[in-house]
PDB file of C-alpha atoms in Angstrom:
ATOM      1  CA  MET A 224       0.015   0.087   0.072  1.00  0.00           C
ATOM      2  CA  ASP A 225       1.480   3.466  -1.106  1.00  0.00           C
ATOM      3  CA  TYR A 226       1.288   6.546   0.786  1.00  0.00           C
ATOM      4  CA  GLN A 227      -1.766   8.052  -1.286  1.00  0.00           C
ATOM      5  CA  THR A 228      -3.793   4.927  -0.334  1.00  0.00           C
ATOM      6  CA  GLY A 229      -3.006   5.384   3.335  1.00  0.00           C
ATOM      7  CA  PHE A 230      -3.933   8.886   3.358  1.00  0.00           C
ATOM      8  CA  PHE A 231      -7.059   8.021   1.533  1.00  0.00           C
ATOM      9  CA  TYR A 232      -8.146   5.523   4.069  1.00  0.00           C
ATOM     10  CA  LEU A 233      -7.048   8.250   6.916  1.00  0.00           C
ATOM     11  CA  PHE A 234      -9.003  11.108   5.371  1.00  0.00           C
ATOM     12  CA  SER A 235     -12.069   8.639   4.579  1.00  0.00           C
ATOM     13  CA  ALA A 236     -12.304   7.547   8.436  1.00  0.00           C
ATOM     14  CA  LEU A 237     -11.815  11.164   9.437  1.00  0.00           C
ATOM     15  CA  LEU A 238     -14.540  12.169   6.919  1.00  0.00           C
ATOM     16  CA  LEU A 239     -17.040   9.102   8.361  1.00  0.00           C
ATOM     17  CA  PHE A 240     -16.549   9.972  11.964  1.00  0.00           C
ATOM     18  CA  ALA A 241     -17.053  13.767  11.586  1.00  0.00           C
ATOM     19  CA  GLY A 242     -19.849  13.284   9.635  1.00  0.00           C
ATOM     20  CA  PHE A 243     -21.452  10.744  12.390  1.00  0.00           C
ATOM     21  CA  ARG A 244     -20.571  13.301  15.097  1.00  0.00           C
ATOM     22  CA  VAL A 245     -22.646  16.101  12.956  1.00  0.00           C
ATOM     23  CA  ILE A 246     -25.828  14.199  13.759  1.00  0.00           C
ATOM     24  CA  THR A 247     -25.427  12.605  17.094  1.00  0.00           C
ATOM     25  CA  ALA A 248     -23.640  16.036  18.660  1.00  0.00           C
ATOM     26  CA  ARG A 249     -26.036  17.016  21.639  1.00  0.00           C
ATOM     27  CA  ASN A 250     -24.154  20.672  21.270  1.00  0.00           C
ATOM     28  CA  PRO A 251     -25.484  22.370  18.269  1.00  0.00           C
ATOM     29  CA  VAL A 252     -21.982  24.428  18.244  1.00  0.00           C
ATOM     30  CA  HIS A 253     -20.114  21.229  18.422  1.00  0.00           C
ATOM     31  CA  ALA A 254     -22.135  19.925  15.457  1.00  0.00           C
ATOM     32  CA  VAL A 255     -20.677  22.552  13.517  1.00  0.00           C
ATOM     33  CA  LEU A 256     -17.402  22.056  14.283  1.00  0.00           C
ATOM     34  CA  PHE A 257     -17.676  18.531  13.582  1.00  0.00           C
ATOM     35  CA  LEU A 258     -18.911  19.536  10.202  1.00  0.00           C
ATOM     36  CA  MET A 259     -16.200  21.848   9.589  1.00  0.00           C
ATOM     37  CA  LEU A 260     -13.586  18.798  10.169  1.00  0.00           C
ATOM     38  CA  ALA A 261     -15.781  16.619   7.735  1.00  0.00           C
ATOM     39  CA  PHE A 262     -15.418  19.502   4.906  1.00  0.00           C
ATOM     40  CA  SER A 263     -11.746  19.615   5.554  1.00  0.00           C
ATOM     41  CA  GLN A 264     -11.238  16.041   4.917  1.00  0.00           C
ATOM     42  CA  ALA A 265     -13.258  16.303   1.721  1.00  0.00           C
ATOM     43  CA  ALA A 266     -11.091  18.877   0.463  1.00  0.00           C
ATOM     44  CA  ALA A 267      -7.998  16.499   1.359  1.00  0.00           C
ATOM     45  CA  LEU A 268      -9.513  13.901  -0.912  1.00  0.00           C
ATOM     46  CA  TRP A 269     -10.143  16.228  -3.738  1.00  0.00           C
ATOM     47  CA  LEU A 270      -6.617  17.332  -3.662  1.00  0.00           C
ATOM     48  CA  LEU A 271      -5.815  13.307  -3.619  1.00  0.00           C
ATOM     49  CA  LEU A 272      -7.676  12.897  -6.703  1.00  0.00           C
ATOM     50  CA  LYS A 273      -5.574  15.967  -8.234  1.00  0.00           C
ATOM     51  CA  ALA A 274      -8.636  18.199  -8.156  1.00  0.00           C
ATOM     52  CA  GLU A 275      -7.122  21.543  -6.947  1.00  0.00           C
ATOM     53  CA  PHE A 276      -9.553  23.782  -7.660  1.00  0.00           C
ATOM     54  CA  LEU A 277     -12.475  21.828  -5.960  1.00  0.00           C
ATOM     55  CA  GLY A 278     -10.401  21.296  -2.948  1.00  0.00           C
ATOM     56  CA  ILE A 279      -9.682  24.867  -2.513  1.00  0.00           C
ATOM     57  CA  THR A 280     -12.934  26.185  -3.296  1.00  0.00           C
ATOM     58  CA  LEU A 281     -14.367  23.680  -0.673  1.00  0.00           C
ATOM     59  CA  VAL A 282     -11.670  25.240   1.960  1.00  0.00           C
ATOM     60  CA  LEU A 283     -12.041  29.094   1.012  1.00  0.00           C
ATOM     61  CA  VAL A 284     -15.995  29.144   0.492  1.00  0.00           C
ATOM     62  CA  TYR A 285     -17.477  26.387   2.990  1.00  0.00           C
ATOM     63  CA  LEU A 286     -14.865  26.551   5.491  1.00  0.00           C
ATOM     64  CA  GLY A 287     -13.845  30.176   5.193  1.00  0.00           C
ATOM     65  CA  ALA A 288     -17.029  31.830   4.837  1.00  0.00           C
ATOM     66  CA  VAL A 289     -20.120  29.600   5.012  1.00  0.00           C
ATOM     67  CA  MET A 290     -19.605  27.325   8.068  1.00  0.00           C
ATOM     68  CA  VAL A 291     -18.038  30.254   9.922  1.00  0.00           C
ATOM     69  CA  LEU A 292     -21.481  32.200   9.155  1.00  0.00           C
ATOM     70  CA  PHE A 293     -23.313  29.141  10.433  1.00  0.00           C
ATOM     71  CA  LEU A 294     -20.797  28.990  13.515  1.00  0.00           C
ATOM     72  CA  PHE A 295     -21.414  32.524  14.607  1.00  0.00           C
ATOM     73  CA  VAL A 296     -25.417  32.032  13.860  1.00  0.00           C
ATOM     74  CA  VAL A 297     -25.754  29.217  16.178  1.00  0.00           C
ATOM     75  CA  MET A 298     -23.799  30.692  18.640  1.00  0.00           C
ATOM     76  CA  MET A 299     -25.958  33.981  18.530  1.00  0.00           C
ATOM     77  CA  LEU A 300     -29.311  32.178  18.255  1.00  0.00           C
ATOM     78  CA  ASP A 301     -29.023  31.158  21.895  1.00  0.00           C
ATOM     79  CA  ILE A 302     -30.808  27.972  21.158  1.00  0.00           C
ATOM     80  CA  ASN A 303     -32.817  25.977  23.734  1.00  0.00           C
ATOM     81  CA  ILE A 304     -31.579  22.492  23.264  1.00  0.00           C
ATOM     82  CA  GLU A 305     -34.100  21.001  25.969  1.00  0.00           C
ATOM     83  CA  GLY A 306     -36.644  22.135  23.606  1.00  0.00           C
ATOM     84  CA  MET A 307     -35.299  20.738  20.343  1.00  0.00           C
ATOM     85  CA  ARG A 308     -35.083  17.524  22.115  1.00  0.00           C
ATOM     86  CA  LYS A 309     -38.599  17.271  22.654  1.00  0.00           C
ATOM     87  CA  GLY A 310     -40.194  14.931  20.101  1.00  0.00           C
ATOM     88  CA  PHE A 311     -36.971  13.114  19.094  1.00  0.00           C
ATOM     89  CA  TRP A 312     -38.313   9.919  19.382  1.00  0.00           C
ATOM     90  CA  LYS A 313     -41.534  10.901  17.697  1.00  0.00           C
ATOM     91  CA  HIS A 314     -39.803  11.476  14.471  1.00  0.00           C
ATOM     92  CA  PHE A 315     -36.945   8.647  14.940  1.00  0.00           C
ATOM     93  CA  PRO A 316     -38.925   6.080  12.818  1.00  0.00           C
ATOM     94  CA  LEU A 317     -39.104   8.290   9.751  1.00  0.00           C
ATOM     95  CA  ALA A 318     -35.577   9.819  10.005  1.00  0.00           C
ATOM     96  CA  ALA A 319     -34.079   6.066  10.433  1.00  0.00           C
ATOM     97  CA  PHE A 320     -36.273   4.917   7.628  1.00  0.00           C
ATOM     98  CA  LEU A 321     -34.933   7.856   5.279  1.00  0.00           C
ATOM     99  CA  GLY A 322     -31.430   7.097   6.255  1.00  0.00           C
ATOM    100  CA  ALA A 323     -31.695   3.289   5.700  1.00  0.00           C
ATOM    101  CA  LEU A 324     -33.253   4.538   2.248  1.00  0.00           C
ATOM    102  CA  VAL A 325     -30.159   6.764   1.559  1.00  0.00           C
ATOM    103  CA  ALA A 326     -27.648   4.283   2.513  1.00  0.00           C
ATOM    104  CA  ALA A 327     -29.197   1.663   0.464  1.00  0.00           C
ATOM    105  CA  GLU A 328     -29.005   3.763  -2.469  1.00  0.00           C
ATOM    106  CA  LEU A 329     -25.383   4.518  -2.081  1.00  0.00           C
ATOM    107  CA  ILE A 330     -24.441   0.898  -1.423  1.00  0.00           C
ATOM    108  CA  ALA A 331     -26.318  -0.050  -4.666  1.00  0.00           C
ATOM    109  CA  VAL A 332     -24.402   2.645  -6.766  1.00  0.00           C
ATOM    110  CA  GLN A 333     -21.159   1.184  -5.051  1.00  0.00           C
ATOM    111  CA  TRP A 334     -21.929  -2.047  -5.580  1.00  0.00           C
ATOM    112  CA  ALA A 335     -23.085  -1.685  -9.332  1.00  0.00           C
ATOM    113  CA  GLY A 336     -20.024   0.601  -9.912  1.00  0.00           C
ATOM    114  CA  PHE A 337     -19.468   3.138 -12.896  1.00  0.00           C
ATOM    115  CA  PRO A 338     -19.053   2.120 -16.212  1.00  0.00           C
ATOM    116  CA  ALA A 339     -15.790   3.587 -18.108  1.00  0.00           C
ATOM    117  CA  LEU A 340     -15.861   6.502 -20.036  1.00  0.00           C
ATOM    118  CA  SER A 341     -14.941   5.968 -23.423  1.00  0.00           C
ATOM    119  CA  MET A 342     -12.972   8.922 -24.593  1.00  0.00           C
ATOM    120  CA  SER A 343     -11.265   9.711 -27.577  1.00  0.00           C
ATOM    121  CA  PRO A 344      -7.806  10.640 -28.113  1.00  0.00           C
ATOM    122  CA  ASP A 345      -6.849  14.058 -27.999  1.00  0.00           C
ATOM    123  CA  ALA A 346      -4.826  15.816 -30.773  1.00  0.00           C
ATOM    124  CA  PRO A 347      -1.220  16.160 -30.051  1.00  0.00           C
ATOM    125  CA  GLY A 348      -0.591  19.278 -28.157  1.00  0.00           C
ATOM    126  CA  THR A 349      -4.301  20.038 -27.424  1.00  0.00           C
ATOM    127  CA  GLY A 350      -7.034  19.155 -24.575  1.00  0.00           C
ATOM    128  CA  VAL A 351      -6.069  17.598 -21.138  1.00  0.00           C
ATOM    129  CA  ASN A 352      -2.595  15.998 -22.424  1.00  0.00           C
ATOM    130  CA  ALA A 353      -1.376  19.487 -23.573  1.00  0.00           C
ATOM    131  CA  PRO A 354       1.352  20.783 -21.400  1.00  0.00           C
ATOM    132  CA  ASP A 355      -0.223  24.338 -20.555  1.00  0.00           C
ATOM    133  CA  TYR A 356      -3.696  22.677 -19.455  1.00  0.00           C
ATOM    134  CA  ALA A 357      -5.024  23.880 -16.273  1.00  0.00           C
ATOM    135  CA  ASN A 358      -8.245  22.511 -14.855  1.00  0.00           C
ATOM    136  CA  THR A 359      -8.906  25.687 -12.947  1.00  0.00           C
ATOM    137  CA  LYS A 360      -8.755  27.934 -15.902  1.00  0.00           C
ATOM    138  CA  GLU A 361     -11.165  25.469 -17.935  1.00  0.00           C
ATOM    139  CA  LEU A 362     -13.679  25.394 -15.040  1.00  0.00           C
ATOM    140  CA  GLY A 363     -13.674  29.102 -14.778  1.00  0.00           C
ATOM    141  CA  LEU A 364     -14.325  29.608 -18.605  1.00  0.00           C
ATOM    142  CA  LEU A 365     -17.424  26.862 -18.354  1.00  0.00           C
ATOM    143  CA  LEU A 366     -18.823  28.270 -15.395  1.00  0.00           C
ATOM    144  CA  TYR A 367     -18.848  32.138 -16.553  1.00  0.00           C
ATOM    145  CA  THR A 368     -19.794  31.253 -20.276  1.00  0.00           C
ATOM    146  CA  GLU A 369     -22.116  28.495 -20.314  1.00  0.00           C
ATOM    147  CA  TYR A 370     -23.439  28.317 -16.857  1.00  0.00           C
ATOM    148  CA  LEU A 371     -23.479  31.966 -16.153  1.00  0.00           C
ATOM    149  CA  TYR A 372     -27.082  32.142 -15.246  1.00  0.00           C
ATOM    150  CA  PRO A 373     -27.115  29.448 -12.577  1.00  0.00           C
ATOM    151  CA  ILE A 374     -23.964  31.091 -10.903  1.00  0.00           C
ATOM    152  CA  GLU A 375     -25.814  34.232 -10.591  1.00  0.00           C
ATOM    153  CA  VAL A 376     -29.087  32.314  -9.460  1.00  0.00           C
ATOM    154  CA  ALA A 377     -26.864  30.658  -6.785  1.00  0.00           C
ATOM    155  CA  ALA A 378     -25.296  34.335  -5.882  1.00  0.00           C
ATOM    156  CA  ALA A 379     -28.908  35.664  -5.172  1.00  0.00           C
ATOM    157  CA  ILE A 380     -29.895  32.400  -2.941  1.00  0.00           C
ATOM    158  CA  LEU A 381     -26.682  33.047  -1.001  1.00  0.00           C
ATOM    159  CA  LEU A 382     -27.271  36.728  -0.410  1.00  0.00           C
ATOM    160  CA  VAL A 383     -31.170  36.071   0.785  1.00  0.00           C
ATOM    161  CA  ALA A 384     -29.627  33.314   2.870  1.00  0.00           C
ATOM    162  CA  MET A 385     -27.006  35.892   4.307  1.00  0.00           C
ATOM    163  CA  ILE A 386     -29.818  38.342   5.065  1.00  0.00           C
ATOM    164  CA  ALA A 387     -32.090  35.616   6.393  1.00  0.00           C
ATOM    165  CA  ALA A 388     -29.074  34.382   9.331  1.00  0.00           C
ATOM    166  CA  ILE A 389     -28.711  38.311  10.160  1.00  0.00           C
ATOM    167  CA  ALA A 390     -32.606  38.755  10.916  1.00  0.00           C
ATOM    168  CA  LEU A 391     -32.835  35.647  12.580  1.00  0.00           C
ATOM    169  CA  THR A 392     -29.596  37.046  15.234  1.00  0.00           C
ATOM    170  CA  LEU A 393     -31.816  39.600  15.777  1.00  0.00           C
ATOM    171  CA  ARG A 394     -35.268  38.072  16.810  1.00  0.00           C
ATOM    172  CA  GLN A 395     -36.441  38.341  20.233  1.00  0.00           C
ATOM    173  CA  ARG A 396     -33.478  40.082  21.547  1.00  0.00           C
ATOM    174  CA  LYS A 397     -34.069  42.472  24.484  1.00  0.00           C
ATOM    175  CA  ASP A 398     -31.476  44.904  23.057  1.00  0.00           C
ATOM    176  CA  SER A 399     -32.703  44.771  19.498  1.00  0.00           C
ATOM    177  CA  LYS A 400     -33.857  47.962  17.784  1.00  0.00           C
ATOM    178  CA  ALA A 401     -35.843  46.055  15.215  1.00  0.00           C
ATOM    179  CA  ILE A 402     -39.056  47.743  14.304  1.00  0.00           C
ATOM    180  CA  ASN A 403     -42.338  46.234  13.220  1.00  0.00           C
ATOM    181  CA  PRO A 404     -43.790  48.015   9.853  1.00  0.00           C
ATOM    182  CA  GLY A 405     -47.111  46.609  10.203  1.00  0.00           C
ATOM    183  CA  LEU A 406     -47.537  48.145  13.577  1.00  0.00           C
ATOM    184  CA  GLN A 407     -46.161  51.733  12.287  1.00  0.00           C
ATOM    185  CA  VAL A 408     -48.862  51.549   9.378  1.00  0.00           C
ATOM    186  CA  HIS A 409     -51.782  51.074  11.829  1.00  0.00           C
ATOM    187  CA  VAL A 410     -50.704  53.817  14.150  1.00  0.00           C
ATOM    188  CA  ARG A 411     -53.084  56.353  15.234  1.00  0.00           C
ATOM    189  CA  ALA A 412     -52.616  60.123  16.223  1.00  0.00           C
ATOM    190  CA  SER A 413     -54.588  59.133  19.635  1.00  0.00           C
ATOM    191  CA  ASP A 414     -52.221  56.715  20.546  1.00  0.00           C
ATOM    192  CA  ARG A 415     -48.990  58.836  20.133  1.00  0.00           C
ATOM    193  CA  LEU A 416     -50.463  61.730  21.895  1.00  0.00           C
ATOM    194  CA  VAL A 417     -52.291  62.006  25.021  1.00  0.00           C
ATOM    195  CA  VAL A 418     -53.939  65.110  26.681  1.00  0.00           C
ATOM    196  CA  VAL A 419     -54.346  64.824  30.293  1.00  0.00           C
ATOM    197  CA  PRO A 420     -56.744  67.493  31.603  1.00  0.00           C
ATOM    198  CA  MET A 421     -55.148  69.442  34.826  1.00  0.00           C
ATOM    199  CA  ALA A 422     -56.552  72.000  37.171  1.00  0.00           C
ATOM    200  CA  ALA A 423     -55.167  75.613  37.024  1.00  0.00           C
ATOM    201  CA  THR A 424     -52.816  76.383  39.754  1.00  0.00           C
ATOM    202  CA  GLN A 425     -51.794  79.887  41.130  1.00  0.00           C
ATOM    203  CA  LYS A 426     -47.871  80.882  42.360  1.00  0.00           C
ATOM    204  CA  SER A 427     -48.223  81.014  45.909  1.00  0.00           C
ATOM    205  CA  GLN A 428     -47.118  84.322  47.445  1.00  0.00           C
ATOM    206  CA  PRO A 429     -44.441  84.053  49.921  1.00  0.00           C
ATOM    207  CA  THR A 430     -44.985  84.590  53.434  1.00  0.00           C
ATOM    208  CA  GLU A 431     -43.836  87.228  55.649  1.00  0.00           C
ATOM    209  CA  ALA A 432     -41.443  84.934  57.417  1.00  0.00           C
ATOM    210  CA  ALA A 433     -39.806  83.716  54.215  1.00  0.00           C
ATOM    211  CA  ALA A 434     -39.617  87.366  52.937  1.00  0.00           C
ATOM    212  CA  THR A 435     -37.854  88.362  56.007  1.00  0.00           C
ATOM    213  CA  GLU A 436     -35.263  85.438  55.505  1.00  0.00           C
ATOM    214  CA  GLU A 437     -34.907  86.465  52.261  1.00  0.00           C
ATOM    215  CA  GLY A 438     -33.984  90.293  53.064  1.00  0.00           C
ATOM    216  CA  LYS A 439     -31.445  88.637  55.548  1.00  0.00           C
ATOM    217  CA  VAL A 440     -29.498  86.708  52.965  1.00  0.00           C
TER     218      VAL A 440
END
């Protein structure tokens, strides 16, 4: 067994362990940290497959941005863990059935294997066999030409998700300055200004003793 096979088994074992701990961790923050570990091991597997662009993208995008955002959101939401555990066994049969179904599908695909792809040989000096070939450049040209519209849609979805995450962190917080537009629309002038009737008061005249004391001062 060469060193690449050893690294493959090491990264795969850590990936499976981290994925298992994501769904079994009792603390949501610990689950997010294990998910970050799983993504890092998946990026290492991509590097072993010589897919440097996918590995670097997984580290920069998911570990460097998305998962850090998830971690801060989970920490700021102050989730009630005891409330989340209620009804666990009620939904456990459905969750176990779906998990077994997904596992059976994965086993069936792996058992059947993947058919060998027939690729026509490239011309000398062109294609994958070219000395100046770069998969990152080819992926960039493909993403921003043929798949430009899906990339823009994905960017809009990520923007909406980021705004929703920020809105969730400001929900039901005592120091939040958020306003309800519905209440502002239905406001009435009588709710903002209240006229309280008061009896007229007259300034009292100073007594003789008080005037004498003021003269002494």
